[in-house]
PDB file of C-alpha atoms in Angstrom:
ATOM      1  CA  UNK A   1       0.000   0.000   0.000  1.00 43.00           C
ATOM      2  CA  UNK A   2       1.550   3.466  -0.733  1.00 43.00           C
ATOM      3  CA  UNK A   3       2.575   5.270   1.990  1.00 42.00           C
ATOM      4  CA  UNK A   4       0.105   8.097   3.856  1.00 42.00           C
ATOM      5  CA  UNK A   5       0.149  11.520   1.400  1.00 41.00           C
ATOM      6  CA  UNK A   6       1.325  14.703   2.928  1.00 38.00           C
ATOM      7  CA  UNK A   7       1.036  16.681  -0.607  1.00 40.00           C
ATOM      8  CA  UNK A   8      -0.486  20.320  -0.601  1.00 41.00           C
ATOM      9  CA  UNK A   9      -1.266  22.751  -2.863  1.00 41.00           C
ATOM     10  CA  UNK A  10       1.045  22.985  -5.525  1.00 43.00           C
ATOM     11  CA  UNK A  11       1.900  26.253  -7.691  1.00 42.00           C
ATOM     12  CA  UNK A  12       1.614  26.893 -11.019  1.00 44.00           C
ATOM     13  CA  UNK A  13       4.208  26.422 -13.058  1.00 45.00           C
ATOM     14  CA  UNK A  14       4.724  22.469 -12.312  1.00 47.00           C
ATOM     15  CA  UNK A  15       7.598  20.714 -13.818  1.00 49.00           C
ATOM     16  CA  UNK A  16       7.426  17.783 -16.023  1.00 61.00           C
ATOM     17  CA  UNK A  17       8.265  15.465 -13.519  1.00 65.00           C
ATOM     18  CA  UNK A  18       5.611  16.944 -11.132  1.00 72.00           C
ATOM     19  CA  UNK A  19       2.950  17.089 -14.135  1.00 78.00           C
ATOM     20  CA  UNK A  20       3.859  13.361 -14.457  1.00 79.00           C
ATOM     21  CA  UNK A  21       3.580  12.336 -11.289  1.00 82.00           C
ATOM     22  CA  UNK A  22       0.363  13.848 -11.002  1.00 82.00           C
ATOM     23  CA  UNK A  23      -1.037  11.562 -13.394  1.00 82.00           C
ATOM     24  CA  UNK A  24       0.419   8.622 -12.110  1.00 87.00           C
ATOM     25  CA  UNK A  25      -1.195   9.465  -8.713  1.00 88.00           C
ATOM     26  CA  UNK A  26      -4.851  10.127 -10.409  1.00 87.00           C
ATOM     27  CA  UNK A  27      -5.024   6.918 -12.395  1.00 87.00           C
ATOM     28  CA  UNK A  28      -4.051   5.103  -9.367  1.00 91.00           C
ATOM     29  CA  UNK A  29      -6.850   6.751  -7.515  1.00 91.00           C
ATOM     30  CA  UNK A  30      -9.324   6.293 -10.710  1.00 90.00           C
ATOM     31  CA  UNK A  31      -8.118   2.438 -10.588  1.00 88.00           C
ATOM     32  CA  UNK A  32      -8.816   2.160  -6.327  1.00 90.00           C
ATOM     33  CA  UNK A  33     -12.272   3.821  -6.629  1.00 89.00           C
ATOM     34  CA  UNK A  34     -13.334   1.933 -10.057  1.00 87.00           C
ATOM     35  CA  UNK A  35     -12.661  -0.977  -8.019  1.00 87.00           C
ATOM     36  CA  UNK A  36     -14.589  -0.027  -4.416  1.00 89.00           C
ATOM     37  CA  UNK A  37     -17.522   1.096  -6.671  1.00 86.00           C
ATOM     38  CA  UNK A  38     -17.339  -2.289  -8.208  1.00 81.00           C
ATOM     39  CA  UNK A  39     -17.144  -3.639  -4.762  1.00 84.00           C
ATOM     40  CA  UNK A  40     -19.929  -1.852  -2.444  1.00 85.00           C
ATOM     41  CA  UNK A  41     -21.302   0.265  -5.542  1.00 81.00           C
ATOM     42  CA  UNK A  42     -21.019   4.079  -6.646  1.00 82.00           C
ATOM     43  CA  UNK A  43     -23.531   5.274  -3.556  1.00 82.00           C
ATOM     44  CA  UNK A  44     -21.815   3.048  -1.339  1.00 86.00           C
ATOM     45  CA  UNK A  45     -18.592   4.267  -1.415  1.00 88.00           C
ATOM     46  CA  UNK A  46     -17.346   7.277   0.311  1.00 89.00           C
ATOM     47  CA  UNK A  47     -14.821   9.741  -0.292  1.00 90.00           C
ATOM     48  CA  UNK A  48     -13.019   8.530   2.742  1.00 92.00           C
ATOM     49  CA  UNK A  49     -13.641   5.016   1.673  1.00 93.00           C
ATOM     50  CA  UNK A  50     -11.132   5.654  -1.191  1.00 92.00           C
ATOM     51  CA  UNK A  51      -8.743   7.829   0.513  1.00 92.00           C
ATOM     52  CA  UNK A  52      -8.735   5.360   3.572  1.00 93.00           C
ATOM     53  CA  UNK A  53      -7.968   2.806   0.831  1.00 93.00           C
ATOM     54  CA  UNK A  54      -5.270   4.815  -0.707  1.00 92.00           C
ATOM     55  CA  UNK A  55      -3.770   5.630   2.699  1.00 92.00           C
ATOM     56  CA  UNK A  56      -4.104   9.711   1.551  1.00 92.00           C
ATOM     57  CA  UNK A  57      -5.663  11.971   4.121  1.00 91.00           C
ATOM     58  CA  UNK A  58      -9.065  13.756   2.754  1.00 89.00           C
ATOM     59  CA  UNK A  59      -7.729  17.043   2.286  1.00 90.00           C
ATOM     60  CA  UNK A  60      -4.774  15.196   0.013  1.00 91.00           C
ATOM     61  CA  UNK A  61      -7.710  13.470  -2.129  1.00 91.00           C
ATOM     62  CA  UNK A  62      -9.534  16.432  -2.345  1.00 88.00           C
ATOM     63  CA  UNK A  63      -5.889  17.621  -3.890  1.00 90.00           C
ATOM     64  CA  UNK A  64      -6.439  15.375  -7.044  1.00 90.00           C
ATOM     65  CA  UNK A  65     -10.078  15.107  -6.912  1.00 87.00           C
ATOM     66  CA  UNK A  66     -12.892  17.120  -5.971  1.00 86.00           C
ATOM     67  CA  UNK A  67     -15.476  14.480  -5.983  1.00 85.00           C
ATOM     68  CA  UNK A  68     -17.138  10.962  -6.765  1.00 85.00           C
ATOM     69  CA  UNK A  69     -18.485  12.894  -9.727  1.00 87.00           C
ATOM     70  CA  UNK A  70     -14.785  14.394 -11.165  1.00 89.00           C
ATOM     71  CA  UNK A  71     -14.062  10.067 -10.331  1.00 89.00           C
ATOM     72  CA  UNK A  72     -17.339   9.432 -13.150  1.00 88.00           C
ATOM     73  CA  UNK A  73     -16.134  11.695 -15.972  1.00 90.00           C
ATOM     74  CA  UNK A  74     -12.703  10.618 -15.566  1.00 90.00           C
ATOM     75  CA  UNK A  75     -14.043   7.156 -16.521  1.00 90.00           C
ATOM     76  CA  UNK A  76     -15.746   8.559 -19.164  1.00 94.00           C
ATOM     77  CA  UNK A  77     -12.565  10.520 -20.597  1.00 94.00           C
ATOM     78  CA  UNK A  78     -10.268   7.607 -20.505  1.00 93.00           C
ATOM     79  CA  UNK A  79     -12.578   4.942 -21.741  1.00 95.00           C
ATOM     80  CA  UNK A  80     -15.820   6.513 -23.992  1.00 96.00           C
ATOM     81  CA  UNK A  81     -14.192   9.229 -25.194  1.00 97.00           C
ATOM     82  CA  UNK A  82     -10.506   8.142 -25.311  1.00 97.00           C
ATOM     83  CA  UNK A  83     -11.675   5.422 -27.630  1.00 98.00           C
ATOM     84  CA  UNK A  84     -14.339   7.793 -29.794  1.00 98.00           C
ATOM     85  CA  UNK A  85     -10.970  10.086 -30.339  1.00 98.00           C
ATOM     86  CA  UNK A  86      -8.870   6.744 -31.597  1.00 98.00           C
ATOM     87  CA  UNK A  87     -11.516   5.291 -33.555  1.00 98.00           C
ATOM     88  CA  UNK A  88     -11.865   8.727 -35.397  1.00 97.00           C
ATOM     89  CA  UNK A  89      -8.129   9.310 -36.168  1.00 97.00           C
ATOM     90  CA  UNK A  90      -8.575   5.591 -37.648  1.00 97.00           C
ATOM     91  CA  UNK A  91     -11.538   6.576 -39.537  1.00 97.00           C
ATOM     92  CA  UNK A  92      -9.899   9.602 -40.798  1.00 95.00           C
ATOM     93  CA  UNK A  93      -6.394   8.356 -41.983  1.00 94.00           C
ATOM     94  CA  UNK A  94      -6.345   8.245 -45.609  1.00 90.00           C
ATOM     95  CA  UNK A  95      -4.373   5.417 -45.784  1.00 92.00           C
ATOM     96  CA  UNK A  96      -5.757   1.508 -44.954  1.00 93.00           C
ATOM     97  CA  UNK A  97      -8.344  -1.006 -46.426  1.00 94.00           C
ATOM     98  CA  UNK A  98     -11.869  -0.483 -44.693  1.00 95.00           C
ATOM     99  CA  UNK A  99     -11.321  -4.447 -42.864  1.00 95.00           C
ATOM    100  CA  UNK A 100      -7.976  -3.302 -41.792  1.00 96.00           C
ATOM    101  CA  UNK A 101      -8.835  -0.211 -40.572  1.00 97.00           C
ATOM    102  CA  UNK A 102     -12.227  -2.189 -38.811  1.00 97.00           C
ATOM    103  CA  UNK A 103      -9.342  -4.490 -37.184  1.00 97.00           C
ATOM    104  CA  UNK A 104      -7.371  -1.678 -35.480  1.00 98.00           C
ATOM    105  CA  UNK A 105     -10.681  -0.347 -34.438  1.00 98.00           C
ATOM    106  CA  UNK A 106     -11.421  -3.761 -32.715  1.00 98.00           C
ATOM    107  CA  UNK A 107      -8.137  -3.637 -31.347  1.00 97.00           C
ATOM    108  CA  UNK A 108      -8.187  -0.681 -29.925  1.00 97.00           C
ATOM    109  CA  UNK A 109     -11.278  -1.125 -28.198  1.00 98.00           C
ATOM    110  CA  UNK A 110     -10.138  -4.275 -26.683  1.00 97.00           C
ATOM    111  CA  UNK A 111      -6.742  -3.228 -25.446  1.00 97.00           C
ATOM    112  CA  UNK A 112      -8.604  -0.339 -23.811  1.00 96.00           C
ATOM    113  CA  UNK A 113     -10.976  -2.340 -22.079  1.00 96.00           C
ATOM    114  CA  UNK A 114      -8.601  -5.130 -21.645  1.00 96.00           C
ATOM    115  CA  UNK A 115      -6.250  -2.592 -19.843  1.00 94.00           C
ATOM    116  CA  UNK A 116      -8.645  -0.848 -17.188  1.00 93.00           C
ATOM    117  CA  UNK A 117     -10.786  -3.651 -16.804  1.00 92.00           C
ATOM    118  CA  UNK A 118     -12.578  -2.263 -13.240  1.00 89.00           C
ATOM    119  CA  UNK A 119     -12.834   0.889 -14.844  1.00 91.00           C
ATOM    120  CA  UNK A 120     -14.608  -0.746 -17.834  1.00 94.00           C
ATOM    121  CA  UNK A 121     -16.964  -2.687 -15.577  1.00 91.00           C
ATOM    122  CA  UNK A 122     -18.301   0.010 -13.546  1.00 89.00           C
ATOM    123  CA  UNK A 123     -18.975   2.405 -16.042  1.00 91.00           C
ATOM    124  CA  UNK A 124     -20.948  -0.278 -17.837  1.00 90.00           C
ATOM    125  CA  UNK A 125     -23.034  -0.742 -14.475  1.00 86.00           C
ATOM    126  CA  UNK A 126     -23.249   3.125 -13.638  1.00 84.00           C
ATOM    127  CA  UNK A 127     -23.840   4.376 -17.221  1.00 83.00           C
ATOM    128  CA  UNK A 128     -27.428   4.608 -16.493  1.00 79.00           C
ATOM    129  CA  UNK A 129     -26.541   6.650 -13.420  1.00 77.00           C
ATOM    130  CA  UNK A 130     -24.503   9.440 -14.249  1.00 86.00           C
ATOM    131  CA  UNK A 131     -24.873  12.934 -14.012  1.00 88.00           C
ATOM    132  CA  UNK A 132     -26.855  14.435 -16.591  1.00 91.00           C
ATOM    133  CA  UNK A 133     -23.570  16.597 -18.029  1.00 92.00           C
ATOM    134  CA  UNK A 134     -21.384  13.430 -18.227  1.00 92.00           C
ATOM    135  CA  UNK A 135     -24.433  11.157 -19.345  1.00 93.00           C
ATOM    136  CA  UNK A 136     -24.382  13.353 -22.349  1.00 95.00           C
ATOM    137  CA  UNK A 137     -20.866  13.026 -22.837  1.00 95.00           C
ATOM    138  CA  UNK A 138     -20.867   9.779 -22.598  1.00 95.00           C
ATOM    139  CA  UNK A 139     -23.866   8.912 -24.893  1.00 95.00           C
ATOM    140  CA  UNK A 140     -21.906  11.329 -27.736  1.00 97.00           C
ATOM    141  CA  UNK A 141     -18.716   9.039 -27.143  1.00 97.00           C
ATOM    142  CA  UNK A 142     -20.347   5.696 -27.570  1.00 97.00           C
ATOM    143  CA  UNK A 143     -22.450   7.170 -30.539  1.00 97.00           C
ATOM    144  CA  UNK A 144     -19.279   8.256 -31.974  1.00 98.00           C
ATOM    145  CA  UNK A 145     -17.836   4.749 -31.630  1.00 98.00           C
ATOM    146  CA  UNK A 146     -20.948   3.199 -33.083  1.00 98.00           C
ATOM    147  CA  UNK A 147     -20.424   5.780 -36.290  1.00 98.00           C
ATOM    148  CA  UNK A 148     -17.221   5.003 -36.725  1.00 98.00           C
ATOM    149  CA  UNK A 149     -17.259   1.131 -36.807  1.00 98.00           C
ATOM    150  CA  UNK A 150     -20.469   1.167 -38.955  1.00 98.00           C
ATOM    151  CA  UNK A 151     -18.498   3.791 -41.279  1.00 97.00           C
ATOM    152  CA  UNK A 152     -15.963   0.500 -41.532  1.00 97.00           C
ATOM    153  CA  UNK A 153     -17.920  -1.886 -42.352  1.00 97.00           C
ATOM    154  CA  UNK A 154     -20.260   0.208 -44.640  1.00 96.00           C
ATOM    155  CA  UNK A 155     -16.627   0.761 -46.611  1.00 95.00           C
ATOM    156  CA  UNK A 156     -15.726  -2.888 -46.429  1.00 94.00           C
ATOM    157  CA  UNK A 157     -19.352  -3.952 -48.025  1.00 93.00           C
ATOM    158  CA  UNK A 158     -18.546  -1.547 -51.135  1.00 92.00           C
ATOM    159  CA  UNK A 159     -15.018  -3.233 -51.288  1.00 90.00           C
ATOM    160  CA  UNK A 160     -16.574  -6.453 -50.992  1.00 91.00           C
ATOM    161  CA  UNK A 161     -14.329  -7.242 -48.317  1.00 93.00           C
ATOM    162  CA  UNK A 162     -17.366  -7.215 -45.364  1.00 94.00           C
ATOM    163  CA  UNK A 163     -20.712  -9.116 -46.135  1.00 92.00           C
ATOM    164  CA  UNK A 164     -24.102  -7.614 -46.767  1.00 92.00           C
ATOM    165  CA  UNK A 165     -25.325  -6.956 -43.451  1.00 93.00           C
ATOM    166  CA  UNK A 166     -27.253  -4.484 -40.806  1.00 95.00           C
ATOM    167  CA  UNK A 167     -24.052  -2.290 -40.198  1.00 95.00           C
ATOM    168  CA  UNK A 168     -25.682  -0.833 -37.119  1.00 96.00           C
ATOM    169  CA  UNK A 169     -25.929  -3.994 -35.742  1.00 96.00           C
ATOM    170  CA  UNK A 170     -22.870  -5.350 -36.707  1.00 96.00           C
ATOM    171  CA  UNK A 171     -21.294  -2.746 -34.911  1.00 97.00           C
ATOM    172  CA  UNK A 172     -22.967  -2.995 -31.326  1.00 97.00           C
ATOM    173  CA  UNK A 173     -21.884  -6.959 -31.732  1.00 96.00           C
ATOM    174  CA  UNK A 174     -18.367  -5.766 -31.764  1.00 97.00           C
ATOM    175  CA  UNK A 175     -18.282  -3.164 -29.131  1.00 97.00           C
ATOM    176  CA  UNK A 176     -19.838  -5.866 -27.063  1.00 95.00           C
ATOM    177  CA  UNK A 177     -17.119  -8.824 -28.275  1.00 95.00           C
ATOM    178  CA  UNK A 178     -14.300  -6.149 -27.531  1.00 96.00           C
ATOM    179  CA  UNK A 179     -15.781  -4.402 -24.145  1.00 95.00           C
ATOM    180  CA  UNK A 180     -16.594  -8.027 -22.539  1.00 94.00           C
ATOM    181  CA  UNK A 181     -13.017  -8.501 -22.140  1.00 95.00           C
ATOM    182  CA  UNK A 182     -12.951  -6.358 -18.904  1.00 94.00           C
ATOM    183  CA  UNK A 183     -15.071  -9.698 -17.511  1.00 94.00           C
ATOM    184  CA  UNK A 184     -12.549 -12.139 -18.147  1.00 93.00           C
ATOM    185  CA  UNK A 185      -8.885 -11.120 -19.162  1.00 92.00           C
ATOM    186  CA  UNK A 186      -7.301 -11.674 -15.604  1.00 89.00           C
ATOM    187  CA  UNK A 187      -3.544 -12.633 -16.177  1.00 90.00           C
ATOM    188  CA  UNK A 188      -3.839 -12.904 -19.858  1.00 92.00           C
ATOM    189  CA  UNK A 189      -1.621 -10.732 -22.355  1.00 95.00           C
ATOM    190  CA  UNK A 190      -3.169  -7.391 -22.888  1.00 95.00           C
ATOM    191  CA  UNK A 191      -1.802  -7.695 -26.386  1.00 95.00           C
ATOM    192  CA  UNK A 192      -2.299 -11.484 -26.856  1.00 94.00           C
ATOM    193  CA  UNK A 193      -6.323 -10.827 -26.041  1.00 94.00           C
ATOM    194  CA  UNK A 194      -6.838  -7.806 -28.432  1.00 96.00           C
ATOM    195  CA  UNK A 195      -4.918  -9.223 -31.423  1.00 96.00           C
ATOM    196  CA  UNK A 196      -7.384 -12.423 -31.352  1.00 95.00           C
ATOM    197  CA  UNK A 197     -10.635 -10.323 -30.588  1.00 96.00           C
ATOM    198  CA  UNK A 198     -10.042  -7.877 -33.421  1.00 96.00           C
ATOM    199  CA  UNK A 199      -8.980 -10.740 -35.846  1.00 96.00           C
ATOM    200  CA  UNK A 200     -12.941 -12.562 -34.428  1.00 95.00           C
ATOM    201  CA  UNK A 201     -14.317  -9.045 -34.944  1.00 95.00           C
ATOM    202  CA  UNK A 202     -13.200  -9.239 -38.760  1.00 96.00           C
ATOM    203  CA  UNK A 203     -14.028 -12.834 -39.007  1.00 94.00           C
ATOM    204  CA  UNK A 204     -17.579 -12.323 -37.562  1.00 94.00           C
ATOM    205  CA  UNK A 205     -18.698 -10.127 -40.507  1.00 95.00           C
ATOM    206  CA  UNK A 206     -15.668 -10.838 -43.426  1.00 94.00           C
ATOM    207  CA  UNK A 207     -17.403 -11.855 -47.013  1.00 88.00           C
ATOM    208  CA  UNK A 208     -16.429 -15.519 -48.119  1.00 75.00           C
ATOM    209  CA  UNK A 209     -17.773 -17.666 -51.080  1.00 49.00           C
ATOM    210  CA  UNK A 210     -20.881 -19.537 -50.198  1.00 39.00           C
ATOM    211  CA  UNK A 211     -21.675 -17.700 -46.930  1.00 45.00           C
ATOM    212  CA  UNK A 212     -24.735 -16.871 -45.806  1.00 45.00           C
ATOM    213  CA  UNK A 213     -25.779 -13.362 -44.905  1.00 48.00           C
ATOM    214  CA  UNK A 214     -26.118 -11.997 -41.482  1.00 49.00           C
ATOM    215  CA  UNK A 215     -28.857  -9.908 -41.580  1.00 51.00           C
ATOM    216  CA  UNK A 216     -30.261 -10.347 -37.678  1.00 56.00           C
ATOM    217  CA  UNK A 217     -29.378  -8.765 -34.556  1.00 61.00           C
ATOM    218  CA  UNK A 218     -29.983 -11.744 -32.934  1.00 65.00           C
ATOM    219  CA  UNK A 219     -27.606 -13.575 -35.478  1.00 56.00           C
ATOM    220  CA  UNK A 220     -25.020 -11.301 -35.428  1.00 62.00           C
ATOM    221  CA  UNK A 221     -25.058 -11.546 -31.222  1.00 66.00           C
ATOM    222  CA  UNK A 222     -24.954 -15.377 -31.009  1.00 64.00           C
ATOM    223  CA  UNK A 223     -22.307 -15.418 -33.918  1.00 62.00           C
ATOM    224  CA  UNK A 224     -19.795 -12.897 -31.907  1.00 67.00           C
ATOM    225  CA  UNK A 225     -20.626 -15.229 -28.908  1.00 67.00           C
ATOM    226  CA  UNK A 226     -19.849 -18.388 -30.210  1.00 61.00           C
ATOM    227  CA  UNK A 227     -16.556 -16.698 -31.665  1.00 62.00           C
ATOM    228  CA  UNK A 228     -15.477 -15.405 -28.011  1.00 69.00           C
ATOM    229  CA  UNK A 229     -16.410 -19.046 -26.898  1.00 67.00           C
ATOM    230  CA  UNK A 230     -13.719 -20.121 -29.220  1.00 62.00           C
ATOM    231  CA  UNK A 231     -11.145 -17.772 -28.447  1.00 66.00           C
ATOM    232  CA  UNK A 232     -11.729 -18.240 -24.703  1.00 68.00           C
ATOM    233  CA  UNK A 233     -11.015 -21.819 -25.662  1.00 65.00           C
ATOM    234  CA  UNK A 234      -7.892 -21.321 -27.500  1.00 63.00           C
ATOM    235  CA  UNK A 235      -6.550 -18.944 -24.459  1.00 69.00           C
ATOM    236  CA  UNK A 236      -7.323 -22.108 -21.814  1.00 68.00           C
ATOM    237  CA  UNK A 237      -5.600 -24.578 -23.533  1.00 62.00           C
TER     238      UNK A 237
END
């Protein structure tokens, strides 16, 4: 456990290395509270649940954060709308097939989930919950996602590279495939997880000689489920 926190108010005019640390001290308290609100829930958790937990006085968590609400839309920065920023730069490049481009999408969705998996579940369980301000963000980041993979595979059905399919659809099957990793991953390679979920994510939707056409939401779910089945199988053996 890190040792009790005797920082004050800092001037302006911080140095790299205090700018840095900084940082490294909020995700650490974003990671401790993401995991007590996964524990006893948001409303059960107190501010001096997570500084008690962090060994930090009060007045030195009240340094880095204000509130449980600051802890909410920092989840929302670093997962809904860190990943609604990537996917756009991805959309945007000039360069890349549409199926390649919808596999670094994948992948970066799963490494971020992957990565900060308490983070990932509790803002999945408290989405519903949020302040109206961040709700809004939030719903404009996942929108954005949504856009940006259906953009992918609407470009991959005019290359023929991605089956005939409901895009829309398609797309909420794959935020689900890559998101549910924050569920399971425990020990396993970061990198080793997202490299096999974005090459499912392609596979779940790629166009091949004599398949059939994926046209259902339903159909689209249960095939992205029966490919994590199989890649959850491939990482136990």
């Amino acid at each position: 456990m890190p040792a009790r926190s005797t920082d004050k108010a800092k001037p302006a005019g911080q140095t790299n290395g205090t700018g840095l640390r900084r940082r490294l001290v909020e995700r650490e308290i974003l990671e401790r509270a993401a995991e007590l609100f996964a524990e006893r829930g948001f409303a059960g958790t107190t501010v001096q649940d997570i500084a008690d937990a962090l060994e930090m006085s009060r007045p030195a968590l009240y340094y880095y954060v204000k509130s449980k609400d600051v802890l909410l839309e920092q989840l929302v920065e670093n997962l809904s709308i860190n990943d609604a920023k990537e996917l756009e730069a991805i959309r945007r490049r000039r360069a890349g097939e549409p199926v390649d481009k919808l596999r670094e999408m994948a992948r970066q969705l799963a490494v971020n989930a992957a990565s900060n998996p308490h983070q990932t579940q509790i803002l999945a369980q408290s989405k519903h919950h949020l302040p109206e301000g961040i709700a809004a963000l939030n719903l404009e980041a996942e929108r954005s996602v949504v856009q940006s993979l259906t953009w992918a595979l609407e470009q991959g059905v005019q290359r023929g590279q991605v089956r005939q399919m409901d895009q829309h659809a398609a797309a909420l099957a794959i935020v689900g495939m890559c998101l549910w990793t924050a569920w399971w991953i425990g020990d396993i390679p970061v990198e080793q997880v997202a490299d096999q979920i974005a090459d499912q994510a392609v596979a779940s939707v790629a166009a091949a000689h004599g398949d059939r056409e994926l046209s259902e939401p339903g159909e689209l779910l249960r095939a992205a489920r029966a490919n994590l089945e199989r890649l959850q199988a491939s990482l136990d053996s």
